[in-house]
PDB file of C-alpha atoms in Angstrom:
ATOM      1  CA  ASN A  14      -1.558   8.051  27.932  1.00 62.00           C
ATOM      2  CA  ALA A  15      -2.718   5.034  25.058  1.00 77.00           C
ATOM      3  CA  GLY A  16      -0.295   5.978  22.120  1.00 94.00           C
ATOM      4  CA  VAL A  17      -0.990   3.956  19.309  1.00 96.00           C
ATOM      5  CA  THR A  18      -4.092   1.741  19.461  1.00 97.00           C
ATOM      6  CA  GLN A  19      -5.115  -1.000  16.964  1.00 97.00           C
ATOM      7  CA  THR A  20      -8.814  -2.838  16.836  1.00 97.00           C
ATOM      8  CA  PRO A  21      -9.204  -5.693  16.492  1.00 96.00           C
ATOM      9  CA  LYS A  22      -6.047  -7.470  17.510  1.00 96.00           C
ATOM     10  CA  PHE A  23      -6.915 -10.444  15.608  1.00 96.00           C
ATOM     11  CA  ARG A  24      -9.442 -11.625  12.686  1.00 96.00           C
ATOM     12  CA  VAL A  25      -9.764 -14.188  10.559  1.00 97.00           C
ATOM     13  CA  LEU A  26     -11.734 -13.176   6.871  1.00 97.00           C
ATOM     14  CA  LYS A  27     -13.351 -15.358   4.383  1.00 97.00           C
ATOM     15  CA  THR A  28     -11.827 -14.639   0.367  1.00 97.00           C
ATOM     16  CA  GLY A  29     -13.834 -11.793  -0.720  1.00 97.00           C
ATOM     17  CA  GLN A  30     -15.125 -10.548   2.369  1.00 97.00           C
ATOM     18  CA  SER A  31     -14.585  -6.655   3.527  1.00 96.00           C
ATOM     19  CA  MET A  32     -13.019  -5.183   6.562  1.00 96.00           C
ATOM     20  CA  THR A  33     -11.605  -2.158   8.591  1.00 97.00           C
ATOM     21  CA  LEU A  34      -8.883  -2.053  10.699  1.00 97.00           C
ATOM     22  CA  LEU A  35      -9.311   1.122  13.071  1.00 97.00           C
ATOM     23  CA  CYS A  36      -6.068   3.027  14.379  1.00 98.00           C
ATOM     24  CA  ALA A  37      -6.257   5.799  16.978  1.00 98.00           C
ATOM     25  CA  GLN A  38      -3.249   8.437  18.384  1.00 97.00           C
ATOM     26  CA  ASP A  39      -3.608  10.394  21.178  1.00 96.00           C
ATOM     27  CA  MET A  40      -0.043  12.577  20.599  1.00 94.00           C
ATOM     28  CA  ASN A  41      -1.253  14.658  17.606  1.00 94.00           C
ATOM     29  CA  HIS A  42       0.766  13.350  15.002  1.00 93.00           C
ATOM     30  CA  GLU A  43       0.563  15.004  11.399  1.00 90.00           C
ATOM     31  CA  TYR A  44       1.740  11.618   9.993  1.00 90.00           C
ATOM     32  CA  MET A  45       0.336   7.991  10.450  1.00 92.00           C
ATOM     33  CA  TYR A  46       1.192   5.100   8.112  1.00 93.00           C
ATOM     34  CA  TRP A  47      -0.081   1.793   7.814  1.00 96.00           C
ATOM     35  CA  TYR A  48       2.772  -1.105   7.107  1.00 96.00           C
ATOM     36  CA  ARG A  49       2.210  -4.756   6.547  1.00 97.00           C
ATOM     37  CA  GLN A  50       4.909  -7.190   7.986  1.00 96.00           C
ATOM     38  CA  ASP A  51       5.741 -10.082   6.300  1.00 93.00           C
ATOM     39  CA  PRO A  52       8.941 -12.571   7.563  1.00 86.00           C
ATOM     40  CA  GLY A  53      11.794 -11.978   6.311  1.00 80.00           C
ATOM     41  CA  MET A  54       9.985  -8.418   3.770  1.00 84.00           C
ATOM     42  CA  GLY A  55      10.438  -5.868   6.926  1.00 88.00           C
ATOM     43  CA  LEU A  56       7.603  -3.820   7.080  1.00 93.00           C
ATOM     44  CA  ARG A  57       6.303  -2.364   4.056  1.00 93.00           C
ATOM     45  CA  LEU A  58       4.236   0.653   3.595  1.00 92.00           C
ATOM     46  CA  ILE A  59       1.099   0.431   2.678  1.00 96.00           C
ATOM     47  CA  HIS A  60      -0.261   3.879   2.471  1.00 95.00           C
ATOM     48  CA  TYR A  61       0.249   6.541   4.897  1.00 92.00           C
ATOM     49  CA  SER A  62      -1.634  10.435   5.773  1.00 92.00           C
ATOM     50  CA  VAL A  63       0.252  13.991   6.291  1.00 89.00           C
ATOM     51  CA  GLY A  64      -2.309  15.301   7.601  1.00 91.00           C
ATOM     52  CA  GLU A  65      -6.297  15.580   8.345  1.00 94.00           C
ATOM     53  CA  GLY A  66      -8.223  15.051   4.999  1.00 95.00           C
ATOM     54  CA  THR A  67      -5.067  13.454   3.060  1.00 94.00           C
ATOM     55  CA  THR A  68      -3.869   9.908   1.631  1.00 95.00           C
ATOM     56  CA  ALA A  69      -1.264   9.088  -0.206  1.00 92.00           C
ATOM     57  CA  LYS A  70      -0.083   5.363  -1.653  1.00 94.00           C
ATOM     58  CA  GLY A  71       2.927   3.817  -0.239  1.00 91.00           C
ATOM     59  CA  GLU A  72       5.125   0.807  -1.724  1.00 89.00           C
ATOM     60  CA  VAL A  73       2.351  -1.508  -1.714  1.00 95.00           C
ATOM     61  CA  PRO A  74      -0.760   0.280  -1.988  1.00 96.00           C
ATOM     62  CA  ASP A  75      -2.591  -2.786  -3.717  1.00 96.00           C
ATOM     63  CA  GLY A  76      -6.081  -4.244  -2.613  1.00 96.00           C
ATOM     64  CA  TYR A  77      -6.454  -1.482   0.413  1.00 98.00           C
ATOM     65  CA  ASN A  78      -8.210   1.973   0.727  1.00 97.00           C
ATOM     66  CA  VAL A  79      -8.033   4.521   3.816  1.00 98.00           C
ATOM     67  CA  SER A  80      -9.184   7.724   5.319  1.00 98.00           C
ATOM     68  CA  ARG A  81      -8.318   9.712   7.431  1.00 97.00           C
ATOM     69  CA  LEU A  82     -11.271  11.693   8.039  1.00 95.00           C
ATOM     70  CA  LYS A  83     -10.174  13.156  11.499  1.00 96.00           C
ATOM     71  CA  LYS A  84      -6.916  14.023  13.060  1.00 96.00           C
ATOM     72  CA  GLN A  85      -6.755  10.973  15.315  1.00 97.00           C
ATOM     73  CA  ASN A  86      -8.026   7.776  13.534  1.00 97.00           C
ATOM     74  CA  PHE A  87      -6.445   6.250  10.314  1.00 98.00           C
ATOM     75  CA  LEU A  88      -8.548   3.815   9.171  1.00 98.00           C
ATOM     76  CA  LEU A  89      -7.833   0.705   6.441  1.00 98.00           C
ATOM     77  CA  GLY A  90     -10.189  -0.654   4.090  1.00 97.00           C
ATOM     78  CA  LEU A  91      -9.884  -4.699   2.444  1.00 96.00           C
ATOM     79  CA  GLU A  92     -12.890  -4.527   0.454  1.00 92.00           C
ATOM     80  CA  SER A  93     -12.331  -7.967  -0.950  1.00 96.00           C
ATOM     81  CA  ALA A  94     -10.110 -10.124   0.911  1.00 96.00           C
ATOM     82  CA  ALA A  95      -7.373 -12.058  -0.799  1.00 97.00           C
ATOM     83  CA  PRO A  96      -5.194 -14.899   1.184  1.00 97.00           C
ATOM     84  CA  SER A  97      -1.561 -12.763   0.196  1.00 96.00           C
ATOM     85  CA  GLN A  98      -3.144 -10.356   2.174  1.00 97.00           C
ATOM     86  CA  THR A  99      -2.724 -12.331   5.368  1.00 97.00           C
ATOM     87  CA  SER A 100      -0.163  -9.946   7.276  1.00 97.00           C
ATOM     88  CA  VAL A 101       0.174  -8.404  10.106  1.00 97.00           C
ATOM     89  CA  TYR A 102      -0.879  -5.024  10.298  1.00 98.00           C
ATOM     90  CA  PHE A 103       0.921  -2.248  11.986  1.00 97.00           C
ATOM     91  CA  CYS A 104      -0.671   1.122  12.424  1.00 97.00           C
ATOM     92  CA  ALA A 105       2.107   4.268  13.121  1.00 94.00           C
ATOM     93  CA  SER A 106       1.955   7.684  13.869  1.00 93.00           C
ATOM     94  CA  SER A 107       4.893  10.450  14.098  1.00 89.00           C
ATOM     95  CA  TYR A 108       5.833  14.252  14.637  1.00 83.00           C
ATOM     96  CA  TRP A 109       6.818  16.450  11.845  1.00 69.00           C
ATOM     97  CA  ASP A 110      10.598  15.007  12.759  1.00 54.00           C
ATOM     98  CA  PRO A 111      11.693  11.984  10.032  1.00 57.00           C
ATOM     99  CA  GLY A 112      12.230   8.680  11.779  1.00 63.00           C
ATOM    100  CA  GLU A 113      10.697   8.422  14.679  1.00 80.00           C
ATOM    101  CA  ALA A 114       7.595   6.847  14.387  1.00 87.00           C
ATOM    102  CA  PHE A 115       5.437   5.330  17.097  1.00 93.00           C
ATOM    103  CA  PHE A 116       3.850   1.913  16.766  1.00 95.00           C
ATOM    104  CA  GLY A 117       0.243   0.056  17.382  1.00 96.00           C
ATOM    105  CA  GLN A 118       0.528  -4.038  18.926  1.00 96.00           C
ATOM    106  CA  GLY A 119      -0.802  -4.671  15.380  1.00 97.00           C
ATOM    107  CA  THR A 120      -3.346  -6.735  14.056  1.00 97.00           C
ATOM    108  CA  ARG A 121      -2.973 -10.117  13.028  1.00 97.00           C
ATOM    109  CA  LEU A 122      -4.897 -10.574   9.868  1.00 97.00           C
ATOM    110  CA  THR A 123      -5.590 -14.129   8.521  1.00 97.00           C
ATOM    111  CA  VAL A 124      -7.708 -14.448   5.193  1.00 97.00           C
ATOM    112  CA  VAL A 125      -8.469 -18.306   4.322  1.00 97.00           C
TER     113      VAL A 125
ATOM    114  CA  GLN B  20      13.165  -3.824  -4.871  1.00 53.00           C
ATOM    115  CA  GLN B  21      14.698  -3.374  -1.082  1.00 62.00           C
ATOM    116  CA  GLN B  22      15.762   0.158  -0.870  1.00 87.00           C
ATOM    117  CA  VAL B  23      17.421  -0.965   2.334  1.00 93.00           C
ATOM    118  CA  LYS B  24      18.852  -4.361   2.463  1.00 95.00           C
ATOM    119  CA  GLN B  25      19.872  -5.852   6.267  1.00 96.00           C
ATOM    120  CA  SER B  26      21.676  -8.830   7.364  1.00 96.00           C
ATOM    121  CA  PRO B  27      22.038 -11.537   8.988  1.00 96.00           C
ATOM    122  CA  GLN B  28      18.435 -12.566   9.038  1.00 95.00           C
ATOM    123  CA  SER B  29      19.185 -14.264  12.278  1.00 96.00           C
ATOM    124  CA  LEU B  30      21.938 -14.268  14.771  1.00 97.00           C
ATOM    125  CA  ILE B  31      22.547 -16.191  17.774  1.00 98.00           C
ATOM    126  CA  VAL B  32      24.956 -14.740  20.253  1.00 97.00           C
ATOM    127  CA  GLN B  33      26.117 -15.607  24.057  1.00 97.00           C
ATOM    128  CA  LYS B  34      25.386 -13.356  27.021  1.00 97.00           C
ATOM    129  CA  GLY B  35      27.739 -11.401  27.142  1.00 97.00           C
ATOM    130  CA  GLY B  36      28.980 -11.501  23.344  1.00 97.00           C
ATOM    131  CA  ILE B  37      28.739  -8.477  20.916  1.00 97.00           C
ATOM    132  CA  SER B  38      25.853  -8.911  18.089  1.00 97.00           C
ATOM    133  CA  ILE B  39      25.990  -7.086  14.475  1.00 97.00           C
ATOM    134  CA  ILE B  40      23.346  -6.184  12.526  1.00 98.00           C
ATOM    135  CA  ASN B  41      24.679  -4.922   9.105  1.00 98.00           C
ATOM    136  CA  CYS B  42      22.252  -2.176   6.799  1.00 97.00           C
ATOM    137  CA  ALA B  43      23.386  -0.827   3.323  1.00 97.00           C
ATOM    138  CA  TYR B  44      20.476   1.577   1.125  1.00 95.00           C
ATOM    139  CA  GLU B  45      20.683   2.875  -2.289  1.00 91.00           C
ATOM    140  CA  ASN B  46      18.716   6.701  -2.228  1.00 87.00           C
ATOM    141  CA  THR B  47      21.184   9.267  -1.401  1.00 87.00           C
ATOM    142  CA  ALA B  48      18.268  11.155  -0.467  1.00 84.00           C
ATOM    143  CA  PHE B  49      18.195   9.317   2.665  1.00 87.00           C
ATOM    144  CA  ASP B  50      18.681  11.211   5.833  1.00 86.00           C
ATOM    145  CA  TYR B  51      17.663   9.858   8.788  1.00 88.00           C
ATOM    146  CA  PHE B  52      18.753   6.212   9.669  1.00 92.00           C
ATOM    147  CA  PRO B  53      16.610   4.785  12.777  1.00 93.00           C
ATOM    148  CA  TRP B  54      16.847   1.336  13.922  1.00 96.00           C
ATOM    149  CA  TYR B  55      13.800  -0.734  16.040  1.00 96.00           C
ATOM    150  CA  GLN B  56      12.880  -2.986  18.261  1.00 97.00           C
ATOM    151  CA  GLN B  57      10.625  -5.587  17.836  1.00 97.00           C
ATOM    152  CA  PHE B  58       9.615  -8.163  20.903  1.00 97.00           C
ATOM    153  CA  PRO B  59       6.905 -10.930  19.651  1.00 93.00           C
ATOM    154  CA  GLY B  60       3.289  -9.747  20.091  1.00 92.00           C
ATOM    155  CA  LYS B  61       4.558  -5.849  19.845  1.00 94.00           C
ATOM    156  CA  GLY B  62       4.935  -3.068  17.336  1.00 96.00           C
ATOM    157  CA  PRO B  63       8.440  -1.751  16.848  1.00 95.00           C
ATOM    158  CA  ALA B  64       9.961   0.987  19.009  1.00 95.00           C
ATOM    159  CA  LEU B  65      12.465   3.462  17.791  1.00 93.00           C
ATOM    160  CA  LEU B  66      15.873   2.482  19.694  1.00 95.00           C
ATOM    161  CA  ILE B  67      18.816   4.324  18.656  1.00 94.00           C
ATOM    162  CA  ALA B  68      18.863   6.815  15.633  1.00 92.00           C
ATOM    163  CA  ILE B  69      22.048   8.523  13.482  1.00 92.00           C
ATOM    164  CA  ARG B  70      22.066  11.417  10.940  1.00 88.00           C
ATOM    165  CA  PRO B  71      25.010  11.422   7.913  1.00 87.00           C
ATOM    166  CA  ASP B  72      26.817  13.924   9.471  1.00 89.00           C
ATOM    167  CA  VAL B  73      27.673  12.012  12.243  1.00 90.00           C
ATOM    168  CA  SER B  74      29.854   8.526  11.726  1.00 93.00           C
ATOM    169  CA  GLU B  75      28.920   7.103  15.221  1.00 95.00           C
ATOM    170  CA  LYS B  76      26.306   7.316  17.932  1.00 95.00           C
ATOM    171  CA  LYS B  77      26.213   5.626  21.026  1.00 96.00           C
ATOM    172  CA  GLU B  78      23.515   4.938  23.435  1.00 95.00           C
ATOM    173  CA  GLY B  79      24.022   2.854  26.342  1.00 96.00           C
ATOM    174  CA  ARG B  80      25.616  -0.587  25.649  1.00 97.00           C
ATOM    175  CA  PHE B  81      24.066   0.093  21.735  1.00 97.00           C
ATOM    176  CA  THR B  82      26.269   2.111  18.993  1.00 97.00           C
ATOM    177  CA  ILE B  83      25.209   2.934  15.237  1.00 96.00           C
ATOM    178  CA  SER B  84      28.122   3.024  13.125  1.00 95.00           C
ATOM    179  CA  PHE B  85      27.601   5.292   9.734  1.00 94.00           C
ATOM    180  CA  ASN B  86      29.559   4.890   6.464  1.00 94.00           C
ATOM    181  CA  LYS B  87      28.448   7.880   4.265  1.00 92.00           C
ATOM    182  CA  SER B  88      30.493   7.175   1.242  1.00 92.00           C
ATOM    183  CA  ALA B  89      29.673   2.954   1.207  1.00 94.00           C
ATOM    184  CA  LYS B  90      26.385   4.129   2.372  1.00 94.00           C
ATOM    185  CA  GLN B  91      26.015   1.617   4.782  1.00 96.00           C
ATOM    186  CA  PHE B  92      25.403   1.243   8.610  1.00 96.00           C
ATOM    187  CA  SER B  93      25.222  -0.854  11.273  1.00 97.00           C
ATOM    188  CA  LEU B  94      24.059  -1.803  14.967  1.00 98.00           C
ATOM    189  CA  HIS B  95      26.692  -3.646  17.570  1.00 98.00           C
ATOM    190  CA  ILE B  96      24.921  -4.326  21.149  1.00 98.00           C
ATOM    191  CA  MET B  97      27.685  -5.273  23.611  1.00 97.00           C
ATOM    192  CA  ASP B  98      28.059  -7.221  26.115  1.00 97.00           C
ATOM    193  CA  SER B  99      24.801  -9.242  24.794  1.00 97.00           C
ATOM    194  CA  GLN B 100      21.469  -9.704  27.748  1.00 97.00           C
ATOM    195  CA  PRO B 101      18.889 -12.674  26.754  1.00 97.00           C
ATOM    196  CA  GLY B 102      16.843  -9.313  27.446  1.00 97.00           C
ATOM    197  CA  ASP B 103      17.835  -8.144  24.240  1.00 97.00           C
ATOM    198  CA  SER B 104      16.530 -11.166  22.558  1.00 97.00           C
ATOM    199  CA  ALA B 105      14.338  -9.460  19.906  1.00 97.00           C
ATOM    200  CA  THR B 106      13.874  -8.154  16.312  1.00 97.00           C
ATOM    201  CA  TYR B 107      15.670  -5.265  15.191  1.00 97.00           C
ATOM    202  CA  PHE B 108      14.973  -3.600  12.139  1.00 96.00           C
ATOM    203  CA  CYS B 109      17.117  -0.711   9.732  1.00 96.00           C
ATOM    204  CA  ALA B 110      15.160   1.412   8.384  1.00 93.00           C
ATOM    205  CA  ALA B 111      15.547   4.889   6.414  1.00 91.00           C
ATOM    206  CA  SER B 112      13.574   8.143   6.177  1.00 85.00           C
ATOM    207  CA  MET B 113      14.009  11.075   3.328  1.00 78.00           C
ATOM    208  CA  ASN B 114      12.702  14.348   4.561  1.00 68.00           C
ATOM    209  CA  ALA B 115       9.862  15.744   5.776  1.00 56.00           C
ATOM    210  CA  ALA B 116       8.630  17.681   2.488  1.00 59.00           C
ATOM    211  CA  ALA B 117       8.855  13.023   1.378  1.00 58.00           C
ATOM    212  CA  GLY B 118       5.865  12.514   3.932  1.00 57.00           C
ATOM    213  CA  ASN B 119       8.559  11.302   6.674  1.00 59.00           C
ATOM    214  CA  LYS B 120       8.037   7.864   5.317  1.00 78.00           C
ATOM    215  CA  LEU B 121      10.161   4.974   6.752  1.00 84.00           C
ATOM    216  CA  THR B 122      12.145   2.320   4.817  1.00 88.00           C
ATOM    217  CA  PHE B 123      12.474  -0.543   6.717  1.00 91.00           C
ATOM    218  CA  GLY B 124      14.908  -3.783   6.118  1.00 93.00           C
ATOM    219  CA  GLY B 125      13.952  -6.567   6.044  1.00 93.00           C
ATOM    220  CA  GLY B 126      14.867  -7.567   9.732  1.00 95.00           C
ATOM    221  CA  THR B 127      17.183  -9.635  11.952  1.00 97.00           C
ATOM    222  CA  ARG B 128      15.740 -11.492  14.571  1.00 97.00           C
ATOM    223  CA  VAL B 129      18.917 -11.724  17.214  1.00 98.00           C
ATOM    224  CA  LEU B 130      18.451 -14.371  20.576  1.00 98.00           C
ATOM    225  CA  VAL B 131      20.558 -14.615  23.356  1.00 97.00           C
ATOM    226  CA  LYS B 132      21.767 -17.411  24.828  1.00 97.00           C
ATOM    227  CA  PRO B 133      22.087 -17.546  28.761  1.00 93.00           C
TER     228      PRO B 133
END
């Protein structure tokens, strides 16, 4: 049972480049989330999804887009990367019960 | 605007000591308060959680204390061990209708010295 899998694990981008982060979960969870983690800031919600075909903005959505075409996958896109988007990105999924989220191992993104 | 404030940012404790981490929240709509533990290079994992109808919950060496009137909750790690060295995040969540969004505190890095 893989749980939540994120790819890639590491990436370096140049300013202005684009990329997509992939999150896959095999627990049949309805809810999926993308967070970014920065020192002292905790984890901040970028976008989330309450089911296949749905997406919604979180706390810090600017500069990111998401898609949930299949229930098990949640994609995070950066259209034009900026140095301020240097961070560790975590995907998570959960059942309908609030609070118990299962996280992937993270993607460390550096924008130079 | 940070809705969940966590303190301290870092903590050093001797093996066998007690680690205490505090969190305060503002939104009275929060109804679920989990704590997550994160080891270096890993994603956070649920450690223990509490709902506001309970004032204390204990699981092994980990205890959550909850004060609804003060809008505060805390994590106590008893008999701290070097293996407890990690970053701890408190969080708060609203009900299912709001999308189960977790709002996290800033994190506390705990170092347990042998």
